[in-house]
PDB file of C-alpha atoms in Angstrom:
ATOM      1  CA  MET L1199     -31.720  65.962  70.239  1.00  0.00           C
ATOM      2  CA  GLY L1200     -28.750  67.579  68.512  1.00  0.00           C
ATOM      3  CA  THR L1201     -28.960  70.180  65.833  1.00  0.00           C
ATOM      4  CA  GLY L1202     -26.902  69.098  62.882  1.00  0.00           C
ATOM      5  CA  ARG L1203     -25.152  71.469  60.558  1.00  0.00           C
ATOM      6  CA  TYR L1204     -22.512  71.299  57.916  1.00  0.00           C
ATOM      7  CA  VAL L1205     -19.558  73.598  58.432  1.00  0.00           C
ATOM      8  CA  GLY L1206     -18.157  74.630  55.067  1.00  0.00           C
ATOM      9  CA  SER L1207     -19.458  75.146  51.572  1.00  0.00           C
ATOM     10  CA  GLU L1208     -19.195  72.862  48.577  1.00  0.00           C
ATOM     11  CA  GLN L1209     -17.229  74.157  45.607  1.00  0.00           C
ATOM     12  CA  THR L1210     -16.838  71.659  42.776  1.00  0.00           C
ATOM     13  CA  ARG L1211     -17.221  68.836  45.261  1.00  0.00           C
ATOM     14  CA  MET L1212     -14.496  70.168  47.544  1.00  0.00           C
ATOM     15  CA  ILE L1213     -15.051  71.805  50.884  1.00  0.00           C
ATOM     16  CA  ASP L1214     -13.774  75.141  52.067  1.00  0.00           C
ATOM     17  CA  THR L1215     -13.870  75.287  55.832  1.00  0.00           C
ATOM     18  CA  PRO L1216     -12.404  78.329  57.593  1.00  0.00           C
ATOM     19  CA  THR L1217      -8.857  77.596  58.762  1.00  0.00           C
ATOM     20  CA  ASN L1218      -9.649  78.499  62.381  1.00  0.00           C
ATOM     21  CA  LEU L1219     -12.137  75.602  62.480  1.00  0.00           C
ATOM     22  CA  LEU L1220      -9.609  73.143  61.048  1.00  0.00           C
ATOM     23  CA  GLN L1221      -6.559  73.768  63.226  1.00  0.00           C
ATOM     24  CA  PRO L1222      -7.709  72.363  66.570  1.00  0.00           C
ATOM     25  CA  HIS L1223      -8.690  69.142  64.797  1.00  0.00           C
ATOM     26  CA  GLU L1224      -5.386  68.483  63.040  1.00  0.00           C
ATOM     27  CA  PRO L1225      -3.652  66.491  65.835  1.00  0.00           C
ATOM     28  CA  TRP L1226      -6.557  64.039  66.026  1.00  0.00           C
ATOM     29  CA  MET L1227      -6.842  63.837  62.242  1.00  0.00           C
ATOM     30  CA  LEU L1228      -3.128  63.121  62.063  1.00  0.00           C
ATOM     31  CA  ARG L1229      -3.726  60.083  64.272  1.00  0.00           C
ATOM     32  CA  ALA L1230      -6.560  58.971  61.957  1.00  0.00           C
ATOM     33  CA  TYR L1231      -4.239  59.528  58.992  1.00  0.00           C
ATOM     34  CA  ASP L1232      -1.580  57.310  60.583  1.00  0.00           C
ATOM     35  CA  LEU L1233      -4.207  54.576  60.871  1.00  0.00           C
ATOM     36  CA  ALA L1234      -5.118  55.086  57.216  1.00  0.00           C
ATOM     37  CA  ARG L1235      -1.443  54.589  56.323  1.00  0.00           C
ATOM     38  CA  ARG L1236      -1.519  51.335  58.280  1.00  0.00           C
ATOM     39  CA  ALA L1237      -4.519  50.219  56.222  1.00  0.00           C
ATOM     40  CA  PHE L1238      -2.582  51.090  53.061  1.00  0.00           C
ATOM     41  CA  GLU L1239       0.340  48.943  54.228  1.00  0.00           C
ATOM     42  CA  GLU L1240      -2.071  46.049  54.781  1.00  0.00           C
ATOM     43  CA  ASN L1241      -3.524  46.445  51.271  1.00  0.00           C
ATOM     44  CA  GLU L1242      -6.797  47.871  52.587  1.00  0.00           C
ATOM     45  CA  VAL L1243      -8.470  51.036  51.308  1.00  0.00           C
ATOM     46  CA  PRO L1244      -6.620  53.645  53.387  1.00  0.00           C
ATOM     47  CA  VAL L1245      -9.205  55.074  55.748  1.00  0.00           C
ATOM     48  CA  GLY L1246      -8.550  55.661  59.435  1.00  0.00           C
ATOM     49  CA  ALA L1247     -10.867  56.784  62.227  1.00  0.00           C
ATOM     50  CA  VAL L1248     -10.444  57.995  65.807  1.00  0.00           C
ATOM     51  CA  ILE L1249     -13.101  58.792  68.407  1.00  0.00           C
ATOM     52  CA  VAL L1250     -12.172  61.302  71.093  1.00  0.00           C
ATOM     53  CA  HIS L1251     -13.960  61.844  74.409  1.00  0.00           C
ATOM     54  CA  GLN L1252     -12.725  64.479  76.857  1.00  0.00           C
ATOM     55  CA  GLU L1253      -9.423  64.868  74.997  1.00  0.00           C
ATOM     56  CA  ARG L1254      -8.623  61.149  75.012  1.00  0.00           C
ATOM     57  CA  VAL L1255      -8.941  58.490  72.330  1.00  0.00           C
ATOM     58  CA  ILE L1256     -11.580  55.928  73.262  1.00  0.00           C
ATOM     59  CA  GLY L1257     -11.855  54.138  69.929  1.00  0.00           C
ATOM     60  CA  GLU L1258      -9.918  53.867  66.718  1.00  0.00           C
ATOM     61  CA  GLY L1259      -9.808  51.761  63.620  1.00  0.00           C
ATOM     62  CA  TYR L1260      -8.833  51.435  60.024  1.00  0.00           C
ATOM     63  CA  ASN L1261     -10.456  49.638  57.116  1.00  0.00           C
ATOM     64  CA  GLN L1262     -10.162  45.860  57.450  1.00  0.00           C
ATOM     65  CA  ARG L1263     -12.740  44.565  54.980  1.00  0.00           C
ATOM     66  CA  GLU L1264     -10.211  42.463  53.046  1.00  0.00           C
ATOM     67  CA  SER L1265      -8.369  40.974  56.021  1.00  0.00           C
ATOM     68  CA  LEU L1266     -11.551  40.202  57.976  1.00  0.00           C
ATOM     69  CA  ASN L1267     -13.704  39.337  54.939  1.00  0.00           C
ATOM     70  CA  ASP L1268     -16.323  41.609  56.482  1.00  0.00           C
ATOM     71  CA  PRO L1269     -18.156  44.231  54.419  1.00  0.00           C
ATOM     72  CA  THR L1270     -18.927  46.177  57.608  1.00  0.00           C
ATOM     73  CA  ALA L1271     -15.294  46.411  58.761  1.00  0.00           C
ATOM     74  CA  HIS L1272     -14.969  50.099  57.922  1.00  0.00           C
ATOM     75  CA  ALA L1273     -12.695  52.297  60.024  1.00  0.00           C
ATOM     76  CA  GLU L1274     -15.657  54.180  61.520  1.00  0.00           C
ATOM     77  CA  MET L1275     -17.556  51.022  62.477  1.00  0.00           C
ATOM     78  CA  ILE L1276     -14.523  49.562  64.247  1.00  0.00           C
ATOM     79  CA  ALA L1277     -13.872  52.841  66.082  1.00  0.00           C
ATOM     80  CA  ILE L1278     -17.543  53.182  67.103  1.00  0.00           C
ATOM     81  CA  THR L1279     -17.593  49.636  68.501  1.00  0.00           C
ATOM     82  CA  GLN L1280     -14.411  50.260  70.516  1.00  0.00           C
ATOM     83  CA  ALA L1281     -15.667  53.614  71.803  1.00  0.00           C
ATOM     84  CA  ALA L1282     -18.982  52.134  72.939  1.00  0.00           C
ATOM     85  CA  GLU L1283     -17.144  49.356  74.731  1.00  0.00           C
ATOM     86  CA  THR L1284     -14.773  51.843  76.389  1.00  0.00           C
ATOM     87  CA  LEU L1285     -17.631  54.039  77.618  1.00  0.00           C
ATOM     88  CA  GLY L1286     -19.882  51.114  78.473  1.00  0.00           C
ATOM     89  CA  SER L1287     -22.649  52.755  76.458  1.00  0.00           C
ATOM     90  CA  TRP L1288     -23.814  52.775  72.857  1.00  0.00           C
ATOM     91  CA  ARG L1289     -24.566  56.500  73.238  1.00  0.00           C
ATOM     92  CA  LEU L1290     -21.414  58.343  72.213  1.00  0.00           C
ATOM     93  CA  ILE L1291     -22.519  61.769  73.370  1.00  0.00           C
ATOM     94  CA  ASP L1292     -19.759  64.326  73.992  1.00  0.00           C
ATOM     95  CA  CYS L1293     -17.520  62.512  71.500  1.00  0.00           C
ATOM     96  CA  VAL L1294     -15.931  63.550  68.213  1.00  0.00           C
ATOM     97  CA  LEU L1295     -15.304  61.184  65.315  1.00  0.00           C
ATOM     98  CA  TYR L1296     -12.276  61.959  63.152  1.00  0.00           C
ATOM     99  CA  VAL L1297     -12.114  60.070  59.862  1.00  0.00           C
ATOM    100  CA  THR L1298      -9.919  60.566  56.821  1.00  0.00           C
ATOM    101  CA  LEU L1299     -12.725  60.041  54.268  1.00  0.00           C
ATOM    102  CA  GLU L1300     -16.321  61.278  54.325  1.00  0.00           C
ATOM    103  CA  PRO L1301     -18.442  58.453  55.809  1.00  0.00           C
ATOM    104  CA  CYS L1302     -20.517  56.187  53.571  1.00  0.00           C
ATOM    105  CA  PRO L1303     -24.266  55.563  54.155  1.00  0.00           C
ATOM    106  CA  MET L1304     -23.622  52.599  56.481  1.00  0.00           C
ATOM    107  CA  CYS L1305     -21.182  54.571  58.630  1.00  0.00           C
ATOM    108  CA  ALA L1306     -23.315  57.723  58.583  1.00  0.00           C
ATOM    109  CA  GLY L1307     -26.235  55.626  59.808  1.00  0.00           C
ATOM    110  CA  ALA L1308     -24.085  54.246  62.629  1.00  0.00           C
ATOM    111  CA  ILE L1309     -23.016  57.808  63.500  1.00  0.00           C
ATOM    112  CA  VAL L1310     -26.663  58.816  63.865  1.00  0.00           C
ATOM    113  CA  GLN L1311     -27.520  55.658  65.836  1.00  0.00           C
ATOM    114  CA  ALA L1312     -24.551  56.183  68.184  1.00  0.00           C
ATOM    115  CA  ARG L1313     -25.652  59.794  68.802  1.00  0.00           C
ATOM    116  CA  LEU L1314     -22.194  61.089  67.820  1.00  0.00           C
ATOM    117  CA  PRO L1315     -22.605  64.867  67.916  1.00  0.00           C
ATOM    118  CA  THR L1316     -19.570  65.830  65.796  1.00  0.00           C
ATOM    119  CA  VAL L1317     -17.876  64.343  62.757  1.00  0.00           C
ATOM    120  CA  VAL L1318     -14.656  65.719  61.302  1.00  0.00           C
ATOM    121  CA  TYR L1319     -13.423  64.266  58.040  1.00  0.00           C
ATOM    122  CA  GLY L1320     -10.531  64.779  55.667  1.00  0.00           C
ATOM    123  CA  THR L1321     -11.649  64.480  52.076  1.00  0.00           C
ATOM    124  CA  VAL L1322     -14.975  64.056  50.337  1.00  0.00           C
ATOM    125  CA  ASP L1323     -16.125  60.763  48.877  1.00  0.00           C
ATOM    126  CA  PRO L1324     -17.712  61.542  45.497  1.00  0.00           C
ATOM    127  CA  LYS L1325     -18.911  57.944  45.076  1.00  0.00           C
ATOM    128  CA  ALA L1326     -20.375  57.190  48.507  1.00  0.00           C
ATOM    129  CA  GLY L1327     -20.210  60.289  50.726  1.00  0.00           C
ATOM    130  CA  ALA L1328     -23.217  60.367  53.025  1.00  0.00           C
ATOM    131  CA  CYS L1329     -22.526  63.415  55.203  1.00  0.00           C
ATOM    132  CA  HIS L1330     -22.442  65.998  52.445  1.00  0.00           C
ATOM    133  CA  THR L1331     -21.496  64.845  48.947  1.00  0.00           C
ATOM    134  CA  LEU L1332     -24.244  62.412  47.851  1.00  0.00           C
ATOM    135  CA  PHE L1333     -26.445  62.250  50.935  1.00  0.00           C
ATOM    136  CA  GLN L1334     -26.816  64.266  54.127  1.00  0.00           C
ATOM    137  CA  LEU L1335     -27.754  61.465  56.512  1.00  0.00           C
ATOM    138  CA  THR L1336     -26.044  63.073  59.484  1.00  0.00           C
ATOM    139  CA  ASP L1337     -28.209  66.176  59.082  1.00  0.00           C
ATOM    140  CA  ASP L1338     -31.496  64.696  57.864  1.00  0.00           C
ATOM    141  CA  PRO L1339     -34.341  66.418  59.769  1.00  0.00           C
ATOM    142  CA  ARG L1340     -36.467  63.260  59.479  1.00  0.00           C
ATOM    143  CA  LEU L1341     -34.109  61.428  61.817  1.00  0.00           C
ATOM    144  CA  ASN L1342     -34.119  61.824  65.595  1.00  0.00           C
ATOM    145  CA  HIS L1343     -30.463  62.785  65.894  1.00  0.00           C
ATOM    146  CA  ARG L1344     -28.060  64.858  63.849  1.00  0.00           C
ATOM    147  CA  ALA L1345     -24.355  65.628  63.855  1.00  0.00           C
ATOM    148  CA  THR L1346     -22.320  68.714  63.139  1.00  0.00           C
ATOM    149  CA  VAL L1347     -19.978  67.872  60.258  1.00  0.00           C
ATOM    150  CA  ILE L1348     -16.660  69.584  59.548  1.00  0.00           C
ATOM    151  CA  GLY L1349     -14.932  68.616  56.327  1.00  0.00           C
ATOM    152  CA  GLY L1350     -11.558  69.385  54.835  1.00  0.00           C
ATOM    153  CA  VAL L1351      -9.173  68.753  57.744  1.00  0.00           C
ATOM    154  CA  MET L1352      -5.940  67.508  56.123  1.00  0.00           C
ATOM    155  CA  ARG L1353      -7.941  67.253  52.910  1.00  0.00           C
ATOM    156  CA  GLU L1354      -5.001  67.120  50.505  1.00  0.00           C
ATOM    157  CA  GLU L1355      -3.031  64.531  52.491  1.00  0.00           C
ATOM    158  CA  CYS L1356      -6.063  62.264  52.837  1.00  0.00           C
ATOM    159  CA  LYS L1357      -6.962  62.648  49.169  1.00  0.00           C
ATOM    160  CA  ARG L1358      -3.393  61.938  48.013  1.00  0.00           C
ATOM    161  CA  LEU L1359      -3.166  58.773  50.104  1.00  0.00           C
ATOM    162  CA  LEU L1360      -6.364  57.413  48.556  1.00  0.00           C
ATOM    163  CA  GLN L1361      -5.234  58.366  45.039  1.00  0.00           C
ATOM    164  CA  GLU L1362      -1.858  56.685  45.566  1.00  0.00           C
ATOM    165  CA  PHE L1363      -3.533  53.516  46.816  1.00  0.00           C
ATOM    166  CA  PHE L1364      -5.933  53.244  43.892  1.00  0.00           C
ATOM    167  CA  GLN L1365      -3.213  54.051  41.339  1.00  0.00           C
ATOM    168  CA  GLN L1366      -1.153  51.243  42.840  1.00  0.00           C
ATOM    169  CA  GLN L1367      -4.125  48.870  42.759  1.00  0.00           C
ATOM    170  CA  ARG L1368      -4.891  49.681  39.107  1.00  0.00           C
ATOM    171  CA  ALA L1369      -1.229  49.114  38.176  1.00  0.00           C
ATOM    172  CA  LEU L1370      -1.509  45.664  39.767  1.00  0.00           C
ATOM    173  CA  GLY L1371      -4.742  44.971  37.845  1.00  0.00           C
ATOM    174  CA  LYS L1372      -6.934  45.194  40.954  1.00  0.00           C
ATOM    175  CA  LYS L1373      -9.776  47.465  42.091  1.00  0.00           C
TER     176      LYS L1373
END
């Protein structure tokens, strides 16, 4: 059973994580960010996710709720499904999930169920964040498994992409 912990401290809903903890994660987060940009181009909420095992990507995804008409088609869920298929196991031990936005309750639950030991995310989700902001599902001592969570990797880029998307949607009279 893993010991979950949150790396960073909340300050006005933003996370300050020491720079030395962020740097080794930036190349993987950049790949997740590129997937989020793809979601943006497909008129999906721009969230991207990558799962890494032994320095290789074994699953990735971006939000596809609109195109698939599936409320569960979040970037993390797609990446988790691919990673489990790649490993031939639903237990994603020794893996790291990189995602541009703090996971929601559904995705945080899947993280716990998949036994993902580490989650690295870009920006907080003040409306649905379930790793730190609203809930701490990935570190709830009542659950059998927990994850270490690192927030704030490419925070500003991830935040700006989401803001740009929702500004565009509002201008079009959507979302």
